Each structure stands twice: as C-alpha cells, then as structure tokens.
Amino acid sequence: MTVMHGVEPMVKADAICKNFGSNQVLKGIDLQVQPGEVVCLIGPSGSGKSTFLRCINHLETVDGGRMWVNGKIVGYDLKGSKLYEQSHNDICRGRTEVGMVFQQFNLFPHMTVMENLIEAPRLVRKEKKATAMARAMALLEKVGLAEKAEAYPRQLSGGQQQRVAIARALCMEPQLMLFDEPTSALDPELVGEVLKVMKDLANSGMTMVVVTHEMHFARDVADRVVFMADGYVVEQGPAREVITNPQNERTKAFLASVLSEPAAA
Amino acid sequence: MTAVTTRSEQAAPAGDGYTVVKAKHPGRWLAAAVIVVIAGLLARSVMTNPNFGWDVVGLYLRDVSIGRGILVTLGLTAISMAIGIVLGVVFAVMRLSVNPVVRSAAFAYVNFFRGTPVLVQLLFWFNLAALYPVITLGIPGVELDANQLITPMTAAILGLGLNQGAYMSEIVRAGILSVDHGQTEAAEALGITRMQTMRRVVLPQAMRVIIPPTGNETIGMLKTTALVSVISVPELLYSAQIIYARTFETVPLLIVASLWYLLITSILTIGQYYLERRFARGNQRNLPPTPLQQLKRFFARHDALSLKGSKK
C-alpha cells in the first residue's frame, strides 16, 4: 500500500450513498485512493462496486456523501461555504481528468481506431489533428496495435478492442483511470493481453481503480484490494494479504467461490 | 436432350457413383402460367378499349404544361422533405430532452400534425389570412399582409413540410434510440458534451435506421403533393386537371399524370434500394442480391432446358 503523507488523495469518497428507487446500492462508502496507487474493487455481483466506480466520474449522481477527485468535489463548485451544482458541460470538463474503460469496450463503430482515439482530444481540448494523432500513435504502439490504426473496431478481436479502448481513454491524458470489469466480456484466451496492458500502465505509475473478477491480477498488480458486499466495504488491505489471508467470513466465502483452489496462507 | 440429362441428373459431388435426381416443382409452373394468362387478358382489355384514349395520352405525355407541373411536383417534394428532415431531427432531439416542458412541446407538435389530415392542414394554411389578416411576427414595425405572404405555394410548403416534420421526428427518434446507450456513456466519460455526442457519435450511427424509412417517406411525399391541387398549386395533377377541364379528356390526362408519378416513384425506389444496400454494409455479412442478380439466379435455376426439375 502506497501511503503518501501531505499529498492530496486522488480519490476521496466520504460516506457515499446511492439509491436506485427504493433499493439502496451504496450504504456509505468511505475510501481513499492515493496518487499512483492501484486499487482493485472485488465482491459478489450486486455489491455496488460498479456503481461506486461510476460515481467517481459522475456517470451516476450520488444521493448522499461527497466524492472528491484530485482535490475537487465531483459535480459541484465550492465557493466560500456554498456548493454550486455544476452544469452538464462543466461536469464533462471535469471528466477529462478521469479516464474510463467499460466492460463492453464501447468503441465508436463508425470510426477507425485512430479516429476513436483523437475524437475527444479534438472536440474537447480543441487539439490540432497532427498533435492528437502523434500522441494517439504512440499510445497505440504502447498497447501493441500501431498497425491497426486504420482498422474499424468490428475488424478487431475483443482483446484488441479493449486495448484500443484503454488507449482511447489514455489519449485524454487522465490522472486517474477507472476500469469497469474490463476483461469480463472477453474470451478466456484474450484476457491476458488486456491484463498485460493494464499491468504496464500500473507500473508506469498511473492511479487506477479497477473493478475486477481477476483475483490473480488483483493479487499481483494491485497495491490494495477492497472487498465490497451489499453496499458496504467489508474488508480492505494490502492486495496479497486480503486475497491470500482474508479475515472477514464473507470475504473468505467469496474468495473460496471465485478461486479455483483455496487460497494458501 | 443430353442437356436435360446433364442438368437434372448430376452425379453427387462426392463422386460416389449415385445419380442425383433433382426435385420437380410443377406447382410453380402452374402458378406462373395462370398469372401470365390473367396479365395477358388485362393487357388486351387495356389496349383495345378506345375509352383509354391512348393517342391522347401519347399527345399530352410530353406536353409543356405537364412538364412544368412535374418540375413543381419535384421541387415541392424536395423542399417539403428538406423541411421535414430538419424539423424531424430538431423535434426528435427535443422529445429525448431531460426538460419535461421541451419534451411535451415536441410531443404536442407530433401529436397535432400526425393527428389531423394533411388535406385539412393544407386548407388551414391556405386560409391563414382569415385567421390572421396581418402577420407581425411579434416584431414592432413588421406588418405583413397574410394574403400576399401566404400564396398557394407557401401554404403548400408549410403544410407539407410541417406535417412531414412530425413523421420524420418519429423516424429519427427511433434511430437515436437504436444506438446503444454505452456509446453515449463512453463519449460522456471522455468529456464530450451532449450536443457533440449527438452530432458526432449518435446521429451517424442512427442513420442506418433512419435512411430506409426516409426513402419511403420521400416516395410517399411525391404522391402526397398531388393533394395541393385542391389549393390550386400548378403541380403535376393540377396541370392535368387544367387541361381536361378544357378538353374533357379526363381519363387520358389522369393516365398521363399517373404514368409520370409511376415513372418518378420507380426511379426513386431504385435509388432507395441501392441506398439501403449501402447503409446495410458492414452490418450484414451477406448483402441480399439485387433484383438483377435475383432474376439471373431464377433463370439459372429454372432455365428452359431443365423443365423437368431444378436445384433445391
């Protein structure tokens, strides 16, 4: 676990609550992510981990508590002692600091790989085409897909599409990357290539919050693992400790069911 | 006869020595024969009945005033469709707005213009001067005489365009809703604003769903323009009516108008067919064959030499 004193946390969640109708999916989540830290959120489906992740970049509005990203309250402007709700366009601007990768990739199918990457830099940051393309090409090289720049998403495998999606998010030069089950929609033999790109990204010092069912990835790459169930954080700690030696009964039961072999202490 | 044997009795591809006899379809040939006989009888009646006045039809088919009428019909169709498409996009986006007032206004528009006959709407626009003799548009100093402003042509364009906008908005809305929500989320997560997302991400993908029915609507519009003959816009039908009011050759002139409508809609239909094929590209692995390809395939299957049977 990376602990940096005197440094503003990248993410600070303060008693986050979220309801869908009468169903409370988040029941007061407190969590901090330090710059450069890689945190994996694990837990059974319906535990609220994806919803929490989407609250970080305001794809979901929170019903209670405060979310801070990079020292700013998400969705509001703080002036004096008053919080002013942000307009939709201000929220969009705030999101450029946070990249997100989805389970279903969500690449734009009518654009080539290159066009997918440079669309947001061109529209949002008003960058020159050449500038954006140069950075995009470097990122495609990093994810091993430089030769696919002119291909359309549907001509790529799932693993390749997800790597493009990661490059697309990185092209906005975010300070924080969110991953929402990035390998869950992939064929088993394609999972490795995506995890490798994510591991490289983690090693390069990117702050990452990852919702995942890949326990080996969580154990080997994450600094910290957070186990969520029923809208609460049940247990958290250094990745290897939580996964190999869980303390809470629910964590033990969950890990026993997802790991093919019982975790050795 | 050797051709018959080789075509209907081919050796199995495996080359195992068996002779494969193809299935026979006598029913198909019977149905075709019945239809050909009926069509022949119909054609003979049309050709021999002197009341059709084919010589008069031939005379007026290339008449100058009919030609002018065609131009008016085509122009009216193009302008009305253009207005309809623009209004359609605007009202479709409004109907998907988060603002309930904006949403309701769009719904009211669609409901009103779809819920009243277009003929009634045309008559309303034509008689606008009875409702508002002077049009000020709310701007001081602007005073327009409604009788001068609302000519039959402007009434026609307003009536057809506004009516079409209501139908187009439903088509565009269906197209927008057909685009996966994940696309909007991905764009939003990248910081792209709502309007930019609509323009750059959603609408281009919605086109695949929007284009085919829009082609249909254009063909429909071409025929609907005939309605504006009631407010004496000199389009194709009204031009024909003017001539037969003078010569009493009603049926031949209606045939002239019909032939022109049929010719133009046929051309538009062909255009629409290829447009649809173009937009289906990349979504279907195998495009359906063009009519020409279908015809070739049919004759390859049922050619005269293989009357006794055909491939499955």
XYZ file of N, CA and C in Angstrom, chain B residues 98-272:
525
model
N -34.126 16.226 -21.364
C -34.388 15.994 -19.948
C -35.425 16.989 -19.422
N -35.651 18.079 -20.170
C -36.597 19.110 -19.757
C -38.020 18.696 -20.131
N -38.891 18.502 -19.133
C -40.238 17.988 -19.439
C -41.061 18.935 -20.296
N -40.828 20.247 -20.174
C -41.599 21.207 -20.979
C -41.205 21.074 -22.456
N -39.889 21.000 -22.706
C -39.389 20.833 -24.074
C -39.922 19.522 -24.664
N -39.867 18.480 -23.835
C -40.337 17.160 -24.273
C -41.813 17.211 -24.640
N -42.619 17.849 -23.780
C -44.065 17.913 -24.015
C -44.390 18.725 -25.254
N -43.636 19.816 -25.462
C -43.887 20.646 -26.637
C -43.668 19.834 -27.911
N -42.585 19.057 -27.938
C -42.308 18.231 -29.112
C -43.395 17.190 -29.299
N -43.855 16.624 -28.167
C -44.905 15.615 -28.263
C -46.182 16.239 -28.817
N -46.504 17.453 -28.340
C -47.720 18.132 -28.795
C -47.666 18.391 -30.297
N -46.490 18.829 -30.774
C -46.311 19.073 -32.203
C -46.566 17.808 -33.011
N -45.887 16.740 -32.618
C -46.029 15.479 -33.343
C -47.476 15.022 -33.309
N -48.086 15.123 -32.121
C -49.445 14.635 -31.960
C -50.417 15.431 -32.824
N -50.235 16.750 -32.869
C -51.159 17.589 -33.638
C -51.040 17.291 -35.132
N -49.797 17.301 -35.649
C -49.636 17.179 -37.098
C -49.847 15.759 -37.599
N -49.668 14.772 -36.716
C -49.972 13.405 -37.135
C -51.444 13.100 -36.961
N -52.086 13.864 -36.060
C -53.451 13.540 -35.690
C -54.519 14.212 -36.527
N -54.100 15.119 -37.426
C -55.090 15.761 -38.292
C -54.729 15.453 -39.751
N -55.747 15.342 -40.616
C -55.448 15.011 -42.017
C -54.628 16.113 -42.675
N -53.662 15.722 -43.483
C -52.798 16.714 -44.120
C -53.606 17.607 -45.061
N -54.695 17.067 -45.619
C -55.547 17.874 -46.503
C -56.165 19.045 -45.725
N -56.609 18.735 -44.502
C -57.191 19.785 -43.650
C -56.124 20.822 -43.303
N -54.905 20.341 -42.975
C -53.816 21.271 -42.655
C -53.532 22.207 -43.824
N -53.523 21.652 -45.030
C -53.247 22.466 -46.217
C -54.296 23.565 -46.372
N -55.561 23.187 -46.168
C -56.639 24.172 -46.305
C -56.514 25.245 -45.234
N -56.111 24.844 -44.014
C -55.896 25.802 -42.933
C -54.837 26.825 -43.325
N -53.680 26.343 -43.797
C -52.599 27.276 -44.171
C -53.046 28.194 -45.295
N -53.800 27.614 -46.224
C -54.269 28.393 -47.371
C -55.189 29.516 -46.907
N -55.961 29.248 -45.843
C -56.909 30.242 -45.340
C -56.389 30.986 -44.129
N -55.069 31.030 -43.965
C -54.463 31.672 -42.792
C -54.886 33.133 -42.684
N -55.085 33.759 -43.845
C -55.433 35.188 -43.848
C -56.754 35.432 -43.140
N -57.641 34.435 -43.147
C -58.914 34.595 -42.449
C -58.703 34.605 -40.941
N -57.606 33.946 -40.506
C -57.309 33.837 -39.080
C -56.482 35.031 -38.607
N -55.428 35.305 -39.342
C -54.533 36.436 -39.043
C -54.364 37.274 -40.308
N -55.196 38.289 -40.503
C -55.087 39.091 -41.733
C -53.725 39.765 -41.836
N -53.165 40.188 -40.678
C -51.863 40.850 -40.689
C -50.908 40.047 -39.816
N -49.763 39.707 -40.370
C -48.782 38.931 -39.614
C -47.673 39.865 -39.147
N -47.492 39.965 -37.814
C -46.487 40.885 -37.274
C -45.256 40.150 -36.768
N -45.366 38.864 -36.559
C -44.276 38.049 -36.014
C -43.802 38.583 -34.663
N -44.635 39.434 -34.033
C -44.272 39.960 -32.719
C -43.200 41.033 -32.752
N -42.726 41.377 -33.968
C -41.677 42.395 -34.067
C -42.344 43.710 -34.427
N -42.117 44.769 -33.642
C -42.734 46.061 -33.987
C -42.242 46.563 -35.343
N -43.125 47.118 -36.118
C -42.739 47.648 -37.421
C -42.911 46.648 -38.541
N -42.956 45.350 -38.184
C -43.132 44.328 -39.223
C -44.627 44.044 -39.365
N -45.172 44.404 -40.493
C -46.577 44.110 -40.748
C -46.716 43.527 -42.139
N -46.970 42.235 -42.173
C -47.049 41.565 -43.466
C -48.497 41.219 -43.762
N -48.882 41.453 -44.971
C -50.239 41.108 -45.392
C -50.299 39.605 -45.632
N -51.112 38.911 -44.826
C -51.174 37.453 -44.904
C -51.613 36.988 -46.292
N -52.495 37.764 -46.938
C -52.981 37.363 -48.253
C -51.870 37.349 -49.287
N -50.904 38.294 -49.124
C -49.794 38.324 -50.080
C -48.737 37.288 -49.718
N -48.548 37.123 -48.395
C -47.486 36.228 -47.918
C -47.833 34.763 -48.182
N -49.084 34.404 -47.846
C -49.478 33.008 -47.991
C -50.039 32.794 -49.394
N -49.140 32.584 -50.347
C -49.564 32.180 -51.682
C -49.887 30.689 -51.625
N -50.563 30.163 -52.652
C -50.806 28.718 -52.650
C -49.510 27.934 -52.443
N -48.409 28.427 -53.031
C -47.144 27.703 -52.933
C -46.615 27.701 -51.499
N -46.626 28.861 -50.814
C -46.134 28.876 -49.434
C -47.032 28.037 -48.535
N -48.351 28.109 -48.778
C -49.265 27.284 -47.987
C -48.936 25.804 -48.175
N -48.630 25.428 -49.432
C -48.305 24.031 -49.724
C -47.023 23.609 -49.021
N -45.989 24.462 -49.109
C -44.701 24.132 -48.486
C -44.841 24.035 -46.975
N -45.548 25.008 -46.368
C -45.759 24.988 -44.923
C -46.520 23.732 -44.503
N -47.621 23.488 -45.211
C -48.467 22.347 -44.844
C -47.731 21.026 -44.953
N -47.105 20.797 -46.112
C -46.418 19.517 -46.328
C -45.190 19.385 -45.438
N -44.412 20.467 -45.321
C -43.176 20.412 -44.538
C -43.434 20.174 -43.063
N -44.382 20.913 -42.497
C -44.672 20.756 -41.066
C -45.254 19.376 -40.776
N -46.113 18.923 -41.672
C -46.692 17.597 -41.495
C -45.600 16.525 -41.568
N -44.707 16.673 -42.535
C -43.636 15.700 -42.702
C -42.692 15.712 -41.502
N -42.481 16.901 -40.933
C -41.614 17.010 -39.764
C -42.082 16.108 -38.628
N -43.395 16.018 -38.457
C -43.936 15.184 -37.388
C -43.593 13.706 -37.633
N -43.765 13.265 -38.881
C -43.452 11.854 -39.181
C -41.948 11.594 -39.092
N -41.158 12.547 -39.615
C -39.706 12.364 -39.588
C -39.184 12.326 -38.162
N -39.794 13.090 -37.264
C -39.284 13.121 -35.897
C -39.430 11.742 -35.256
N -40.494 11.040 -35.589
C -40.654 9.683 -35.054
C -39.594 8.737 -35.637
N -39.284 8.919 -36.908
C -38.275 8.069 -37.552
C -36.901 8.349 -36.954
N -36.581 9.638 -36.799
C -35.270 9.996 -36.237
C -35.166 9.526 -34.786
N -36.258 9.661 -34.046
C -36.255 9.236 -32.650
C -35.971 7.733 -32.546
N -36.646 6.960 -33.422
C -36.396 5.515 -33.418
C -34.924 5.232 -33.718
N -34.359 6.017 -34.650
C -32.949 5.835 -34.996
C -32.038 6.134 -33.825
N -32.310 7.234 -33.129
C -31.477 7.621 -31.981
C -31.566 6.552 -30.891
N -32.796 6.069 -30.651
C -32.972 5.065 -29.592
C -32.316 3.737 -29.955
N -32.078 3.512 -31.256
C -31.479 2.231 -31.665
C -29.983 2.192 -31.362
N -29.388 3.352 -31.057
C -27.947 3.376 -30.773
C -27.731 3.003 -29.306
N -26.823 2.059 -29.089
C -26.561 1.529 -27.757
C -26.206 2.649 -26.774
N -26.772 2.566 -25.560
C -26.528 3.606 -24.558
C -25.056 3.687 -24.168
N -24.352 2.582 -24.285
C -22.921 2.569 -23.972
C -22.134 3.573 -24.799
N -22.611 3.869 -26.005
C -21.939 4.846 -26.866
C -21.973 6.231 -26.236
N -23.156 6.614 -25.722
C -23.296 7.908 -25.069
C -22.425 7.961 -23.818
N -22.438 6.877 -23.048
C -21.647 6.845 -21.812
C -20.161 6.971 -22.108
N -19.708 6.252 -23.139
C -18.289 6.314 -23.485
C -17.909 7.737 -23.873
N -18.778 8.381 -24.662
C -18.495 9.757 -25.079
C -18.489 10.695 -23.879
N -19.475 10.520 -22.991
C -19.544 11.369 -21.795
C -18.319 11.168 -20.916
N -17.884 9.917 -20.776
C -16.723 9.634 -19.932
C -15.470 10.290 -20.497
N -15.456 10.543 -21.798
C -14.305 11.205 -22.412
C -14.414 12.723 -22.315
N -15.524 13.197 -21.760
C -15.690 14.633 -21.591
C -16.384 15.311 -22.757
N -16.914 14.532 -23.686
C -17.605 15.105 -24.845
C -19.001 15.553 -24.409
N -19.405 16.761 -24.791
C -20.692 17.280 -24.328
C -21.849 16.574 -25.033
N -23.063 16.819 -24.492
C -24.242 16.124 -25.017
C -24.485 16.431 -26.481
N -24.411 17.721 -26.842
C -24.700 18.089 -28.228
C -23.658 17.489 -29.177
N -22.381 17.546 -28.740
C -21.316 16.971 -29.571
C -21.507 15.461 -29.714
N -21.914 14.825 -28.619
C -22.144 13.378 -28.655
C -23.247 13.046 -29.650
N -24.313 13.848 -29.610
C -25.429 13.612 -30.530
C -24.963 13.729 -31.981
N -24.201 14.799 -32.247
C -23.810 15.108 -33.616
C -22.733 14.143 -34.146
N -21.762 13.814 -33.310
C -20.599 13.075 -33.790
C -20.712 11.570 -33.575
N -21.464 11.167 -32.537
C -21.471 9.744 -32.173
C -22.831 9.092 -32.442
N -23.912 9.728 -31.961
C -25.208 9.050 -32.010
C -25.844 9.146 -33.401
N -25.992 10.378 -33.926
C -26.705 10.523 -35.208
C -26.043 9.739 -36.356
N -24.700 9.765 -36.494
C -24.117 8.971 -37.588
C -24.471 7.481 -37.503
N -24.575 6.989 -36.271
C -24.929 5.577 -36.137
C -26.420 5.350 -36.324
N -27.214 6.384 -36.037
C -28.665 6.259 -36.199
C -29.064 6.253 -37.676
N -28.174 6.770 -38.542
C -28.503 6.881 -39.970
C -28.947 5.553 -40.583
N -28.311 4.474 -40.166
C -28.633 3.149 -40.711
C -30.117 2.833 -40.520
N -30.659 3.279 -39.376
C -32.073 3.036 -39.087
C -32.946 4.119 -39.729
N -32.399 5.336 -39.871
C -33.207 6.463 -40.349
C -33.361 6.452 -41.874
N -32.303 6.092 -42.607
C -32.306 6.230 -44.075
C -33.423 5.435 -44.776
N -33.584 4.130 -44.512
C -34.591 3.405 -45.293
C -36.002 3.982 -45.188
N -36.547 4.236 -43.974
C -37.892 4.814 -43.944
C -37.952 6.226 -44.521
N -36.828 6.960 -44.497
C -36.834 8.297 -45.093
C -37.012 8.207 -46.602
N -36.386 7.196 -47.214
C -36.595 6.949 -48.638
C -38.064 6.683 -48.922
N -38.661 5.863 -48.062
C -40.087 5.560 -48.170
C -40.924 6.820 -48.101
N -40.589 7.668 -47.119
C -41.333 8.901 -46.911
C -41.213 9.825 -48.122
N -40.034 9.840 -48.751
C -39.842 10.686 -49.930
C -40.768 10.242 -51.053
N -40.845 8.925 -51.249
C -41.738 8.406 -52.281
C -43.186 8.744 -51.932
N -43.520 8.605 -50.653
C -44.863 8.954 -50.202
C -45.149 10.428 -50.435
N -44.145 11.266 -50.147
C -44.306 12.710 -50.297
C -44.592 13.085 -51.747
N -43.886 12.410 -52.670
C -44.091 12.716 -54.089
C -45.562 12.562 -54.457
N -46.196 11.529 -53.909
C -47.606 11.300 -54.218
C -48.500 12.240 -53.423
N -48.096 12.542 -52.189
C -48.907 13.427 -51.346
C -49.000 14.831 -51.938
N -47.968 15.233 -52.699
C -48.007 16.580 -53.284
C -49.230 16.756 -54.185
N -49.800 15.649 -54.671
C -50.998 15.754 -55.509
C -52.143 16.425 -54.749
N -52.086 16.315 -53.401
C -53.155 16.918 -52.593
C -53.215 18.439 -52.753
N -52.049 19.062 -53.014
C -52.052 20.523 -53.055
C -52.761 21.049 -54.299
N -53.239 20.145 -55.182
C -54.060 20.587 -56.312
C -55.334 21.265 -55.795
N -55.769 20.898 -54.560
C -57.004 21.499 -54.028
C -56.802 22.980 -53.693
N -55.539 23.396 -53.436
C -55.326 24.832 -53.219
C -54.671 25.446 -54.459
N -54.941 24.819 -55.600
C -54.560 25.301 -56.932
C -53.086 25.657 -57.079
N -52.211 24.771 -56.580
C -50.791 24.871 -56.905
C -50.579 24.078 -58.197
N -49.975 24.691 -59.218
C -49.909 24.027 -60.531
C -48.874 22.907 -60.575
N -49.076 21.867 -59.747
C -48.173 20.716 -59.814
C -48.720 19.744 -60.859
N -48.177 18.534 -60.877
C -48.491 17.594 -61.960
C -49.999 17.333 -62.114
N -50.666 16.964 -61.012
C -52.082 16.621 -61.119
C -52.911 17.847 -61.543
N -52.611 18.998 -60.902
C -53.398 20.194 -61.204
C -53.206 20.611 -62.667
N -51.967 20.447 -63.181
C -51.714 20.759 -64.592
C -52.567 19.894 -65.508
N -52.678 18.601 -65.141
C -53.516 17.697 -65.941
C -54.985 18.115 -65.838
N -55.386 18.498 -64.617
C -56.788 18.900 -64.410
C -57.141 20.127 -65.245
N -56.190 21.076 -65.315
C -56.448 22.284 -66.096
C -56.716 21.921 -67.555
N -55.926 20.964 -68.064
C -56.096 20.581 -69.467
C -57.437 19.877 -69.688
N -57.788 18.919 -68.792
C -59.028 18.190 -69.086
C -60.274 19.018 -68.754
N -60.121 20.054 -67.958
C -61.259 20.942 -67.726
C -61.625 21.643 -69.026
N -60.624 21.782 -69.898
C -60.828 22.476 -71.163
C -61.234 21.482 -72.256
N -60.607 20.307 -72.292
C -60.805 19.381 -73.404
C -61.750 18.232 -73.071
N -62.096 18.048 -71.792
C -62.935 16.943 -71.326
C -62.323 15.564 -71.562
N -61.008 15.516 -71.822
C -60.356 14.209 -71.976
C -59.820 13.751 -70.609
N -60.766 13.551 -69.669
C -60.406 13.314 -68.274
C -59.510 12.087 -68.112
N -59.994 10.932 -68.591
C -59.262 9.685 -68.344
C -57.864 9.702 -68.962
N -57.709 10.081 -70.233
C -56.348 10.087 -70.784
C -55.400 10.971 -69.990
N -55.873 12.112 -69.500
C -54.968 13.005 -68.781
C -54.635 12.487 -67.390
N -55.617 11.796 -66.761
C -55.296 11.151 -65.479
C -54.260 10.049 -65.708
N -54.351 9.378 -66.858
C -53.353 8.347 -67.183
C -51.990 8.993 -67.380
N -51.968 10.138 -68.052
C -50.691 10.853 -68.244
C -50.050 11.155 -66.893
N -50.871 11.743 -65.988
C -50.339 12.079 -64.665
C -49.850 10.814 -63.954
N -50.676 9.759 -63.994
C -50.317 8.511 -63.306
C -49.013 7.945 -63.828
N -48.860 7.950 -65.169
C -47.638 7.398 -65.751
C -46.412 8.142 -65.256
N -46.538 9.472 -65.182
C -45.393 10.254 -64.687
C -45.101 9.975 -63.221
N -46.179 9.923 -62.387
C -45.959 9.582 -60.967
C -45.267 8.230 -60.859
N -45.771 7.272 -61.645
C -45.224 5.912 -61.584
C -43.757 5.895 -61.984
N -43.445 6.630 -63.049
C -42.053 6.650 -63.523
C -41.121 7.233 -62.453
N -41.556 8.366 -61.875
C -40.674 9.034 -60.889
C -40.533 8.173 -59.627
N -41.660 7.627 -59.134
C -41.544 6.792 -57.923
C -40.693 5.558 -58.212
N -40.795 5.036 -59.440
C -39.968 3.863 -59.776
C -38.493 4.206 -59.695
N -38.138 5.370 -60.247
C -36.725 5.794 -60.193
C -36.290 5.965 -58.741
N -37.160 6.614 -57.933
C -36.826 6.818 -56.518
C -36.692 5.480 -55.792
N -37.557 4.517 -56.144
C -37.499 3.212 -55.489
C -36.168 2.529 -55.758
N -35.734 2.607 -57.009
C -34.436 2.005 -57.346
C -33.327 2.686 -56.548
N -33.399 4.033 -56.502
C -32.406 4.776 -55.742
C -32.400 4.366 -54.281
N -33.617 4.226 -53.713
C -33.719 3.855 -52.309
C -33.129 2.463 -52.067
